[in-house]
Amino acid sequence: WFCFNKRSKSRRQRSAQLCPGPYPFPLIGNILQLGRNPHQSLEKLSKTYGPLMSLHLGSIYTVVVSSPEMAKEILQKHDLVFSSRTIPAAVQSHDHHKNSIGLLPVGNKWRDFRKICKEQMFSTQHLEASQGLRQEKLRKLCDYVQECCVKGRVVNIGEVAFVTTLNFMSATLFSVDFTNFDSDTTHEWKETMEGLFAIVAAPNFADFFPLLKKFDPQGIKRRADLYFGKLLSMFENVINQRLESRRTHSDTSFKKDLLEGLLELSEGSEYDLSPKVMKHLLLDLFNAGTDTTASTVEWALTELLRNPNKMSIAKNELITVIGKNIRVKESDISKLSYLQAVIKEVLRLHPPAPLLVPRKSEVDVEINGYIIPKNSQIFVNVWAIGRDSSIWPNPNTFEPERFLDSKIDFKGQDFEFIPFGSGRRMCPGLQIADRMLLIMVASLIHNFNWELEPGTKQEELDIREKFGLALHKEVPLKALPVKP
Ligand code: HEM
């Protein structure tokens, strides 16, 4: 019976065909069809070729998923088959991929990392314990904006959100304040991290044509080595300083952070957690959490400034729930249902990872009558799903109200709305991201009124997108804070 079943399965698979897709040019395949904003080009192509579409990116066979039904097949029904990642050459710098929670294949090491992060950082208990640290950084953000308000200075929203997120993360991970607004350290961190993001997101011929890998034709691997090296040594310093202060002080004020948890675990025998491994884990958490969160805050303020009536509703809710002139706290979040709907609507329209983080198939698998061969790269176009008019009425309009009486959430079960992915590789930082997003947006709009830069009209506010590691605004949002 077993032999029969196996044989009939392989016969079925043989009769299945590859997914439809645009005709590939010799050698380069469909690379040119990706354009500057691949999520948008792929959405257009999927209207012709359907929700499971194939592309040839050089020699990489890629399947693009563009419907909730197909996303559910891939991320839930066949979760294990699609649970590993494609590994671009740039992230192989300093062997990062061998110690990266985001890139390791599903196996013991990856499971250990997920478990450690869940228990030491992302649990409700840890998030509650570290909220005071984030509150302090929020105060700094408000003080800085207040200063700009007094001086009549325009604020670059993406930049202040980036610095604040960096500080939230450094506070939660290792109780250190990395940056101050406008300081040299801020610029150094920002430049290094943005340099790394740009290099990792850049299309690399060596990925499309593996034979070119050893020649590194665009110098991407070489530059990635520099950025990774710099950031890893910055994290190594933080670890060494903590080890030193553990040796010399009995100060336990940093006891609640992730680094302390990691060092305690490294003293036991359960996990392989040398400082060498730890610095890669810290780097991954920073990289995964900072740009995604900061760009979402920038989009949220952009949409609220373009839609003044929605801004008023959100501000009125804050006044009613919290009260005038009172600072927002994380404990207020659960009472701010309109603001929660605003954040969901922003993530529907502007998911920071519009194609999720690419997955890879471990074996041949048949889906919806098509065969997806082993080692195919998988993009899930959540941007296209979020703007599909058969799912969302008026898909391009900013309407937080659509989430008010709806149970649809981003926790990975509603496949029409999966900005954090789904299945075993789903974003583990969802809870902390949600907290950071809500308190940052709430503080910015509760404590200040915002005006556009002189000369900019609200209906002309630029909303073009720039594809990268996170989906940014092409033109940064600059706005003038005014005391209410
Ligand atoms: C708006 C904020 C964020 C968004 C939209 C987001 C989205 C995502 C997405 C789409 C994935 C891939 C999921 C998949 O393959 O199904 C992911 C993975 C990941 N995210 Fe996030 N993320 C955010 C913030 C954060 C934060 C704040 C952290 C950490 C503090 C974080 C840590 C990670 C890690 C470690 C992974 C890799 C997980 C793995 O491969 O096992 N993310 N995120």
mmCIF file of C-alpha atoms in Angstrom, residues 195-417:
data_model
loop_
_atom_site.group_PDB
_atom_site.id
_atom_site.type_symbol
_atom_site.label_atom_id
_atom_site.label_comp_id
_atom_site.label_asym_id
_atom_site.label_seq_id
_atom_site.Cartn_x
_atom_site.Cartn_y
_atom_site.Cartn_z
ATOM 1 C CA GLY A 195 24.595 51.164 5.398
ATOM 2 C CA LEU A 196 24.102 47.539 6.369
ATOM 3 C CA PHE A 197 20.403 47.585 5.464
ATOM 4 C CA ALA A 198 21.160 49.143 2.076
ATOM 5 C CA ILE A 199 23.871 46.629 1.280
ATOM 6 C CA VAL A 200 21.767 43.619 2.352
ATOM 7 C CA ALA A 201 18.745 44.864 0.390
ATOM 8 C CA ALA A 202 20.735 45.715 -2.782
ATOM 9 C CA PRO A 203 20.139 43.320 -5.711
ATOM 10 C CA ASN A 204 23.307 41.249 -6.009
ATOM 11 C CA PHE A 205 24.278 39.478 -9.255
ATOM 12 C CA ALA A 206 26.188 36.977 -7.149
ATOM 13 C CA ASP A 207 22.858 35.829 -5.669
ATOM 14 C CA PHE A 208 21.184 35.485 -9.055
ATOM 15 C CA PHE A 209 24.187 33.727 -10.617
ATOM 16 C CA PRO A 210 25.983 31.697 -7.906
ATOM 17 C CA LEU A 211 28.975 31.142 -10.218
ATOM 18 C CA LEU A 212 29.789 34.848 -9.739
ATOM 19 C CA LYS A 213 29.795 34.542 -5.963
ATOM 20 C CA LYS A 214 33.535 34.232 -5.540
ATOM 21 C CA PHE A 215 34.161 37.306 -7.750
ATOM 22 C CA ASP A 216 31.777 39.568 -5.783
ATOM 23 C CA PRO A 217 31.275 41.700 -8.955
ATOM 24 C CA GLN A 218 29.530 44.647 -7.254
ATOM 25 C CA GLY A 219 31.702 44.581 -4.139
ATOM 26 C CA ILE A 220 28.608 43.904 -2.030
ATOM 27 C CA LYS A 221 30.152 41.153 0.084
ATOM 28 C CA ARG A 222 33.223 43.303 0.724
ATOM 29 C CA ARG A 223 31.127 46.237 1.962
ATOM 30 C CA ALA A 224 28.870 43.909 3.965
ATOM 31 C CA ASP A 225 32.011 42.549 5.679
ATOM 32 C CA LEU A 226 32.844 46.101 6.802
ATOM 33 C CA TYR A 227 29.372 46.942 8.144
ATOM 34 C CA PHE A 228 28.855 43.583 9.830
ATOM 35 C CA GLY A 229 32.355 43.787 11.314
ATOM 36 C CA LYS A 230 31.721 47.250 12.739
ATOM 37 C CA LEU A 231 28.354 46.398 14.263
ATOM 38 C CA LEU A 232 29.515 43.063 15.648
ATOM 39 C CA SER A 233 32.446 44.726 17.383
ATOM 40 C CA MET A 234 30.087 47.355 18.850
ATOM 41 C CA PHE A 235 27.979 44.527 20.319
ATOM 42 C CA GLU A 236 31.091 42.698 21.492
ATOM 43 C CA ASN A 237 32.083 45.825 23.446
ATOM 44 C CA VAL A 238 28.684 45.948 25.134
ATOM 45 C CA ILE A 239 28.997 42.274 26.145
ATOM 46 C CA ASN A 240 32.558 42.736 27.428
ATOM 47 C CA GLN A 241 31.608 45.836 29.426
ATOM 48 C CA ARG A 242 28.792 43.884 31.086
ATOM 49 C CA LEU A 243 31.094 40.948 31.862
ATOM 50 C CA GLU A 244 33.523 43.411 33.398
ATOM 51 C CA SER A 245 30.913 45.128 35.545
ATOM 52 C CA ARG A 246 29.553 41.744 36.657
ATOM 53 C CA ARG A 247 33.078 40.902 37.852
ATOM 54 C CA THR A 248 33.669 44.167 39.666
ATOM 55 C CA HIS A 249 30.264 45.390 40.898
ATOM 56 C CA SER A 250 27.367 43.924 42.741
ATOM 57 C CA ASP A 251 25.137 46.410 40.900
ATOM 58 C CA THR A 252 22.026 44.573 39.740
ATOM 59 C CA SER A 253 20.155 47.482 38.186
ATOM 60 C CA PHE A 254 20.423 45.887 34.745
ATOM 61 C CA LYS A 255 19.025 42.540 35.912
ATOM 62 C CA LYS A 256 15.870 42.781 33.853
ATOM 63 C CA ASP A 257 17.451 42.992 30.429
ATOM 64 C CA LEU A 258 18.029 40.347 27.755
ATOM 65 C CA LEU A 259 21.824 40.453 27.985
ATOM 66 C CA GLU A 260 21.755 39.517 31.669
ATOM 67 C CA GLY A 261 19.393 36.644 30.854
ATOM 68 C CA LEU A 262 21.745 35.448 28.090
ATOM 69 C CA LEU A 263 24.824 35.617 30.320
ATOM 70 C CA GLU A 264 23.066 33.654 33.048
ATOM 71 C CA LEU A 265 22.006 31.013 30.533
ATOM 72 C CA SER A 266 25.530 30.832 29.114
ATOM 73 C CA GLU A 267 26.795 29.766 32.537
ATOM 74 C CA GLY A 268 24.629 26.632 32.387
ATOM 75 C CA SER A 269 25.181 23.776 29.981
ATOM 76 C CA GLU A 270 21.800 23.810 28.256
ATOM 77 C CA TYR A 271 22.681 26.215 25.428
ATOM 78 C CA ASP A 272 25.693 27.022 23.243
ATOM 79 C CA LEU A 273 25.782 30.742 24.038
ATOM 80 C CA SER A 274 29.332 32.043 23.900
ATOM 81 C CA PRO A 275 29.754 35.838 23.517
ATOM 82 C CA LYS A 276 30.695 35.096 19.890
ATOM 83 C CA VAL A 277 27.246 33.599 19.268
ATOM 84 C CA MET A 278 25.470 36.163 21.457
ATOM 85 C CA LYS A 279 26.656 39.162 19.444
ATOM 86 C CA HIS A 280 25.042 37.727 16.290
ATOM 87 C CA LEU A 281 21.753 37.230 18.124
ATOM 88 C CA LEU A 282 21.805 40.806 19.447
ATOM 89 C CA LEU A 283 22.646 42.128 15.990
ATOM 90 C CA ASP A 284 19.713 40.252 14.471
ATOM 91 C CA LEU A 285 17.232 41.548 17.025
ATOM 92 C CA PHE A 286 18.408 45.113 16.447
ATOM 93 C CA ASN A 287 18.310 44.782 12.683
ATOM 94 C CA ALA A 288 14.919 43.107 12.610
ATOM 95 C CA GLY A 289 13.314 45.522 15.044
ATOM 96 C CA THR A 290 14.626 49.002 14.359
ATOM 97 C CA ASP A 291 13.979 49.959 10.769
ATOM 98 C CA THR A 292 10.654 48.103 10.581
ATOM 99 C CA THR A 293 9.275 49.920 13.615
ATOM 100 C CA ALA A 294 10.686 53.348 12.721
ATOM 101 C CA SER A 295 9.380 53.291 9.137
ATOM 102 C CA THR A 296 5.902 52.296 10.392
ATOM 103 C CA VAL A 297 5.845 55.317 12.732
ATOM 104 C CA GLU A 298 6.771 57.573 9.810
ATOM 105 C CA TRP A 299 3.973 56.114 7.659
ATOM 106 C CA ALA A 300 1.497 56.466 10.539
ATOM 107 C CA LEU A 301 2.233 60.176 10.940
ATOM 108 C CA THR A 302 2.122 60.608 7.144
ATOM 109 C CA GLU A 303 -1.329 59.031 6.880
ATOM 110 C CA LEU A 304 -2.648 60.987 9.867
ATOM 111 C CA LEU A 305 -1.354 64.265 8.419
ATOM 112 C CA ARG A 306 -2.981 63.447 5.054
ATOM 113 C CA ASN A 307 -6.249 62.653 6.816
ATOM 114 C CA PRO A 308 -6.845 65.400 9.391
ATOM 115 C CA ASN A 309 -10.272 64.059 10.408
ATOM 116 C CA LYS A 310 -8.684 60.697 11.383
ATOM 117 C CA MET A 311 -5.968 62.612 13.249
ATOM 118 C CA SER A 312 -8.698 64.450 15.228
ATOM 119 C CA ILE A 313 -10.460 61.209 16.139
ATOM 120 C CA ALA A 314 -7.180 59.678 17.340
ATOM 121 C CA LYS A 315 -6.277 62.808 19.354
ATOM 122 C CA ASN A 316 -9.755 63.002 20.911
ATOM 123 C CA GLU A 317 -9.537 59.376 21.979
ATOM 124 C CA LEU A 318 -6.222 60.120 23.714
ATOM 125 C CA ILE A 319 -7.720 63.118 25.513
ATOM 126 C CA THR A 320 -10.741 61.088 26.634
ATOM 127 C CA VAL A 321 -8.784 58.004 27.733
ATOM 128 C CA ILE A 322 -5.640 59.616 29.165
ATOM 129 C CA GLY A 323 -6.474 63.258 29.742
ATOM 130 C CA LYS A 324 -4.869 66.482 28.524
ATOM 131 C CA ASN A 325 -1.215 67.124 29.417
ATOM 132 C CA ILE A 326 -0.719 63.617 30.765
ATOM 133 C CA ARG A 327 2.016 61.413 29.322
ATOM 134 C CA VAL A 328 1.045 58.191 27.529
ATOM 135 C CA LYS A 329 2.083 54.909 29.193
ATOM 136 C CA GLU A 330 2.215 51.381 27.824
ATOM 137 C CA SER A 331 -0.541 50.405 30.257
ATOM 138 C CA ASP A 332 -2.894 52.795 28.383
ATOM 139 C CA ILE A 333 -2.522 50.950 25.074
ATOM 140 C CA SER A 334 -5.329 48.421 25.601
ATOM 141 C CA LYS A 335 -7.808 51.281 26.065
ATOM 142 C CA LEU A 336 -6.880 53.049 22.804
ATOM 143 C CA SER A 337 -8.983 51.116 20.313
ATOM 144 C CA TYR A 338 -9.009 53.786 17.581
ATOM 145 C CA LEU A 339 -5.231 54.155 17.723
ATOM 146 C CA GLN A 340 -4.861 50.373 17.532
ATOM 147 C CA ALA A 341 -7.012 50.477 14.383
ATOM 148 C CA VAL A 342 -4.775 53.262 13.004
ATOM 149 C CA ILE A 343 -1.669 51.084 13.445
ATOM 150 C CA LYS A 344 -3.384 48.108 11.792
ATOM 151 C CA GLU A 345 -4.469 50.265 8.862
ATOM 152 C CA VAL A 346 -0.907 51.583 8.463
ATOM 153 C CA LEU A 347 0.466 48.022 8.466
ATOM 154 C CA ARG A 348 -2.153 46.978 5.883
ATOM 155 C CA LEU A 349 -1.203 49.802 3.503
ATOM 156 C CA HIS A 350 2.522 49.988 4.254
ATOM 157 C CA PRO A 351 3.793 46.639 5.563
ATOM 158 C CA PRO A 352 7.511 47.206 6.336
ATOM 159 C CA ALA A 353 8.341 43.786 4.861
ATOM 160 C CA PRO A 354 6.094 43.871 1.745
ATOM 161 C CA LEU A 355 7.316 40.471 0.488
ATOM 162 C CA LEU A 356 7.850 39.098 4.050
ATOM 163 C CA VAL A 357 11.333 37.630 4.594
ATOM 164 C CA PRO A 358 11.858 35.193 1.695
ATOM 165 C CA ARG A 359 11.310 31.519 2.501
ATOM 166 C CA LYS A 360 12.700 28.456 0.691
ATOM 167 C CA SER A 361 11.103 25.085 -0.085
ATOM 168 C CA GLU A 362 12.897 22.107 1.451
ATOM 169 C CA VAL A 363 11.370 19.488 -0.887
ATOM 170 C CA ASP A 364 9.226 19.323 -4.028
ATOM 171 C CA VAL A 365 5.640 20.074 -3.108
ATOM 172 C CA GLU A 366 2.375 20.332 -5.010
ATOM 173 C CA ILE A 367 0.088 23.278 -4.281
ATOM 174 C CA ASN A 368 -3.151 24.103 -6.052
ATOM 175 C CA GLY A 369 -2.191 21.764 -8.905
ATOM 176 C CA TYR A 370 1.272 23.307 -9.387
ATOM 177 C CA ILE A 371 4.592 21.838 -8.445
ATOM 178 C CA ILE A 372 6.972 23.990 -6.398
ATOM 179 C CA PRO A 373 10.405 22.423 -6.748
ATOM 180 C CA LYS A 374 12.860 21.951 -3.890
ATOM 181 C CA ASN A 375 14.997 25.076 -3.193
ATOM 182 C CA SER A 376 12.508 27.500 -4.758
ATOM 183 C CA GLN A 377 12.537 30.978 -3.238
ATOM 184 C CA ILE A 378 9.150 32.153 -1.954
ATOM 185 C CA PHE A 379 7.923 35.745 -1.772
ATOM 186 C CA VAL A 380 4.583 36.347 -0.061
ATOM 187 C CA ASN A 381 3.334 39.683 -1.390
ATOM 188 C CA VAL A 382 1.510 40.956 1.716
ATOM 189 C CA TRP A 383 1.486 44.439 0.186
ATOM 190 C CA ALA A 384 -0.605 43.150 -2.755
ATOM 191 C CA ILE A 385 -2.897 41.153 -0.431
ATOM 192 C CA GLY A 386 -3.407 44.259 1.718
ATOM 193 C CA ARG A 387 -4.553 46.275 -1.311
ATOM 194 C CA ASP A 388 -6.701 43.645 -2.994
ATOM 195 C CA SER A 389 -10.096 45.200 -3.759
ATOM 196 C CA SER A 390 -11.841 41.807 -3.577
ATOM 197 C CA ILE A 391 -10.856 41.659 0.116
ATOM 198 C CA TRP A 392 -10.755 45.308 1.219
ATOM 199 C CA PRO A 393 -13.362 47.884 0.091
ATOM 200 C CA ASN A 394 -11.652 51.110 -1.051
ATOM 201 C CA PRO A 395 -8.273 49.405 -0.627
ATOM 202 C CA ASN A 396 -6.150 52.505 -1.224
ATOM 203 C CA THR A 397 -8.026 54.704 1.231
ATOM 204 C CA PHE A 398 -6.803 55.166 4.797
ATOM 205 C CA GLU A 399 -9.779 53.999 6.863
ATOM 206 C CA PRO A 400 -8.849 52.780 10.362
ATOM 207 C CA GLU A 401 -12.612 52.339 10.982
ATOM 208 C CA ARG A 402 -12.536 49.114 8.926
ATOM 209 C CA PHE A 403 -10.718 47.449 11.843
ATOM 210 C CA LEU A 404 -12.964 48.808 14.614
ATOM 211 C CA ASP A 405 -15.740 46.238 14.465
ATOM 212 C CA SER A 406 -13.602 43.532 12.973
ATOM 213 C CA LYS A 407 -11.830 40.608 14.588
ATOM 214 C CA ILE A 408 -9.077 40.669 11.937
ATOM 215 C CA ASP A 409 -5.706 40.822 13.632
ATOM 216 C CA PHE A 410 -2.054 40.565 12.617
ATOM 217 C CA LYS A 411 -1.312 37.552 14.802
ATOM 218 C CA GLY A 412 -0.830 35.198 11.863
ATOM 219 C CA GLN A 413 -4.264 33.559 11.683
ATOM 220 C CA ASP A 414 -6.009 35.976 9.303
ATOM 221 C CA PHE A 415 -4.188 35.485 6.031
ATOM 222 C CA GLU A 416 -5.606 38.616 4.417
ATOM 223 C CA PHE A 417 -3.543 40.601 6.936
#
